Tab-separated table of C-alpha atoms in Angstrom:
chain	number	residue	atom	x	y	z
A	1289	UNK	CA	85.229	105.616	134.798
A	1290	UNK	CA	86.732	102.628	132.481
A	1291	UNK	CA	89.297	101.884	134.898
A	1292	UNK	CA	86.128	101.664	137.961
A	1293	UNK	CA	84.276	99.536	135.168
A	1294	UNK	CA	87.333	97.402	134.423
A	1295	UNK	CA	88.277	96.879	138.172
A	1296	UNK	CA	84.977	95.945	138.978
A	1297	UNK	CA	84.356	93.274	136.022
A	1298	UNK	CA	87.790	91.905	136.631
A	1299	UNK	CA	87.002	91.039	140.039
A	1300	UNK	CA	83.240	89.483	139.244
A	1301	UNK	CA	85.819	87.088	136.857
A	1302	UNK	CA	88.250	86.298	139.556
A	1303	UNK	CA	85.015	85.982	142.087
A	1304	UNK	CA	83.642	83.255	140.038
A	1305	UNK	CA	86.977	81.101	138.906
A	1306	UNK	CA	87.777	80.727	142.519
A	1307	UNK	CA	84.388	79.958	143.068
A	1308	UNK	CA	84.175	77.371	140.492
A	1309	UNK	CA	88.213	75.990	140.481
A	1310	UNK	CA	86.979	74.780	144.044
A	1311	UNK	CA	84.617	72.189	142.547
A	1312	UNK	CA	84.068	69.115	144.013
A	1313	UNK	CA	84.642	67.360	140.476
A	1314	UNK	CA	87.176	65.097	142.183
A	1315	UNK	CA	84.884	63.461	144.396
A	1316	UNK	CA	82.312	63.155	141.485
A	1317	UNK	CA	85.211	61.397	139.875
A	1318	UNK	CA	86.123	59.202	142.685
A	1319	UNK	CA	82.424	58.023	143.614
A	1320	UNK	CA	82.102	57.340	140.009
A	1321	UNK	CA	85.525	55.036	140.185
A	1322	UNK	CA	84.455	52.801	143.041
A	1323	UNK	CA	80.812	51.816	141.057
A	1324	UNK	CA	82.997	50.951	137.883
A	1325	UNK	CA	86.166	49.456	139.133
A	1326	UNK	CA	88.041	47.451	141.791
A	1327	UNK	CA	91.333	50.050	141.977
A	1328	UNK	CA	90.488	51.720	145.169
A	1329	UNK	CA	90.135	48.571	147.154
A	1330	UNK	CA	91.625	48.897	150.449
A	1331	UNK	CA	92.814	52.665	149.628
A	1332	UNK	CA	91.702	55.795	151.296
A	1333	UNK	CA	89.361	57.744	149.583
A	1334	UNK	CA	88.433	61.783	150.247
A	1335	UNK	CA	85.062	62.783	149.408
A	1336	UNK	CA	83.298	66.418	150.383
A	1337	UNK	CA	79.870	66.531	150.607
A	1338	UNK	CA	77.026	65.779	152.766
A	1339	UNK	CA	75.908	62.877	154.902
A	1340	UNK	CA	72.579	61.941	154.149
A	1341	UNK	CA	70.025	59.490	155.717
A	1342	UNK	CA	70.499	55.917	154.916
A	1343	UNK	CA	67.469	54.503	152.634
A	1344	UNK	CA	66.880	51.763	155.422
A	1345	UNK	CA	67.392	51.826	159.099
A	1346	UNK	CA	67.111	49.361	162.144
A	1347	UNK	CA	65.365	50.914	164.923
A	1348	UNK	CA	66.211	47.994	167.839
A	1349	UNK	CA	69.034	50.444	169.013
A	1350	UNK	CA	71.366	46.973	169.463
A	1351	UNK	CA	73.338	47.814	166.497
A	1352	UNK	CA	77.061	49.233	166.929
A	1353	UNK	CA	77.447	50.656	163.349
A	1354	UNK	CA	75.250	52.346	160.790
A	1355	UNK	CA	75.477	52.781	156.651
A	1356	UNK	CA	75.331	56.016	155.805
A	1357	UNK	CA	75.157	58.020	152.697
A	1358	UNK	CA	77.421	60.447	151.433
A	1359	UNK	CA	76.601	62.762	148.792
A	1360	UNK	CA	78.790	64.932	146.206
A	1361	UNK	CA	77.802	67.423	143.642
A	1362	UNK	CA	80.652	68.594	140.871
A	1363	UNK	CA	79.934	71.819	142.155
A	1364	UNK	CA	77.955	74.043	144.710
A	1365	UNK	CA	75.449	75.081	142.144
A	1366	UNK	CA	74.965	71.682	140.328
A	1367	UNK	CA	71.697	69.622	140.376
A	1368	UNK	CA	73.642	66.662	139.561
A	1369	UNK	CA	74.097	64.262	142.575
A	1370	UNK	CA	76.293	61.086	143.077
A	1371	UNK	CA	76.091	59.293	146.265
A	1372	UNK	CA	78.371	56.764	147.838
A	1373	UNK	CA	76.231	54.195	149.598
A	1374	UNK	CA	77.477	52.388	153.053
A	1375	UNK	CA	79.636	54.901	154.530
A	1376	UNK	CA	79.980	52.696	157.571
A	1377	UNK	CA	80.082	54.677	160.902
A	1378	UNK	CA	79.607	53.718	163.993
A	1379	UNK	CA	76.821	54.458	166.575
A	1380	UNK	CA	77.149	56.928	169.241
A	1381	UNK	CA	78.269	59.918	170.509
A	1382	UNK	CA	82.165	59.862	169.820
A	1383	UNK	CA	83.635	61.548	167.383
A	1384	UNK	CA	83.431	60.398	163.918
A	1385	UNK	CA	80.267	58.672	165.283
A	1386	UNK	CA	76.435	59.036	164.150
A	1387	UNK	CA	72.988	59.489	166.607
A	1388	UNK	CA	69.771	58.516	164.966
A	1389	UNK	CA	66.867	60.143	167.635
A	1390	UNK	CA	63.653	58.867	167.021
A	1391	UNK	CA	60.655	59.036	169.255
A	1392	UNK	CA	59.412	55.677	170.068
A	1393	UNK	CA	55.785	56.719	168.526
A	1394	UNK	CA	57.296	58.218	165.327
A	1395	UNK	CA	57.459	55.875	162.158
A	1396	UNK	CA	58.857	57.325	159.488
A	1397	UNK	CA	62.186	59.567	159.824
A	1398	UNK	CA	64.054	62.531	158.286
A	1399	UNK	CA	67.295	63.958	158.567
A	1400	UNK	CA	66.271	65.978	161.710
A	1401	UNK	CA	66.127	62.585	163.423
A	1402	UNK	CA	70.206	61.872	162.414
A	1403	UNK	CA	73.071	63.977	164.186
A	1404	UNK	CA	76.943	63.062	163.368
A	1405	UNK	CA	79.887	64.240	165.696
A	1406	UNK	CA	82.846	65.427	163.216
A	1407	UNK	CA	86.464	65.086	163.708
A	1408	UNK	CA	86.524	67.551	166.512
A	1409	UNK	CA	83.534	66.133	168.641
A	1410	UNK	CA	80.559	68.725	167.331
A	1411	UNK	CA	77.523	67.436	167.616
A	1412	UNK	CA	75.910	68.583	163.817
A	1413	UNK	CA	72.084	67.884	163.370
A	1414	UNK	CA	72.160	65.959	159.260
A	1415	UNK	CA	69.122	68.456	158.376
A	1416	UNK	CA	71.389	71.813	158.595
A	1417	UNK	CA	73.233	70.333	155.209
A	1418	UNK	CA	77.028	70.822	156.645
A	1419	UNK	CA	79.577	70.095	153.645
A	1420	UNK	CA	82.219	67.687	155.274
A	1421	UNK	CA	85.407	66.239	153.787
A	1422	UNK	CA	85.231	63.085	154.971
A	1423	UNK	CA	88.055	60.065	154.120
A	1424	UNK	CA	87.303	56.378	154.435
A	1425	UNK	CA	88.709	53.222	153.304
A	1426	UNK	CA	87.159	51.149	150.785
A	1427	UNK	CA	86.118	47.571	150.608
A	1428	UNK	CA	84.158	45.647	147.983
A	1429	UNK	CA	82.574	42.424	149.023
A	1430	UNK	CA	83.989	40.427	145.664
A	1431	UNK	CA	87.218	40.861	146.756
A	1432	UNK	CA	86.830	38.556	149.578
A	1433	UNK	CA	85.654	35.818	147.290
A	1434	UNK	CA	88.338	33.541	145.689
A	1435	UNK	CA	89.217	35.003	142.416
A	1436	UNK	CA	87.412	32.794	140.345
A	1437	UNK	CA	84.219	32.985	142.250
A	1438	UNK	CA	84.054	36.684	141.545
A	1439	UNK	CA	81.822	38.607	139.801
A	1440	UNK	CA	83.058	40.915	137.741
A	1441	UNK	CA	80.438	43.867	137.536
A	1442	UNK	CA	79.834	43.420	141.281
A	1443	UNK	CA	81.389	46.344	142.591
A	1444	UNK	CA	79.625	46.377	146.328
A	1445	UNK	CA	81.065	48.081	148.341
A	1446	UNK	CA	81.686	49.665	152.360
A	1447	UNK	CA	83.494	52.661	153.330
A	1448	UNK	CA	85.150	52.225	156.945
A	1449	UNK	CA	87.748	53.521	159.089
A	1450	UNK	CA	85.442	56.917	158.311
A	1451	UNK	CA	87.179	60.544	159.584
A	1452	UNK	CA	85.140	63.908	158.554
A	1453	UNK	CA	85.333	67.080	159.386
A	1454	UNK	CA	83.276	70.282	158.537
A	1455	UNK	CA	85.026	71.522	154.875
């Protein structure tokens, strides 16, 4: 009966280190590093999280890319949420691409209005809350000012060259 008890607690332990040694603290970390510093500029970044609406949107359908948001949580169970603002991917139905659907007589959207197409081509609907891992390359706007026009707490930024798949 110990040994049952014993196997049984043991493997509650083991169920919940795996479950939180696969935290997500890394890409808390790394969207906390580009807001505070200039060292990933021009490096590739890996997040894994969710794509989320962008706070504004043009409706004209003219434009050829779209800022998205990505969000990260340290782990699957935290409240805590970091986003990475302008996750820059382009418009359409390719992969690695993103579809905002909107009825011409609708004004306001949600996420049910925004589909992405991953890595492999799926067509994902944003309101189902798929975790992606998602890699991009970082640019902050100071950096293309001469040095000593630069601000130095200006750490604006755009994620391009965008690949995700579903994690």
């Amino acid at each position: 009966m110990k040994t049952k008890h014993l196997i049984s607690t043991s493997l509650l332990v083991s169920s919940a280190i795996a479950l939180f040694t696969s935290c997500n603290g890394s890409s808390v970390d790394t969207v906390k590093a580009i807001e505070s510093n200039y060292d990933n500029q021009n490096k590739t970044i890996t997040l894994t999280g969710e794509f989320d609406a962008p706070s504004f949107t043009f409706s004209s359908g003219k434009s050829k890319t779209m800022a998205m948001n990505f969000v990260v949580k340290s782990h699957a169970f935290s409240s805590e949420k970091f986003t990475a603002f302008s996750v820059i991917l382009p418009v359409g139905t390719e992969k690695n691409n993103v579809l905002f659907e909107i009825p011409a007589d609708q004004k306001n959207y949600t996420l049910k209005n925004f589909y992405v197409f991953d890595d492999k081509g799926e067509k994902i609907n944003l309101d189902s809350h798929t975790t992606f891992k998602m890699k991009g390359t970082v640019h902050y706007s100071e950096m293309e000012k001469p040095e000593n026009e630069r601000e130095k707490d200006n750490f604006s930024y755009k994620i391009t060259d965008v690949r995700f798949v579903k994690d």
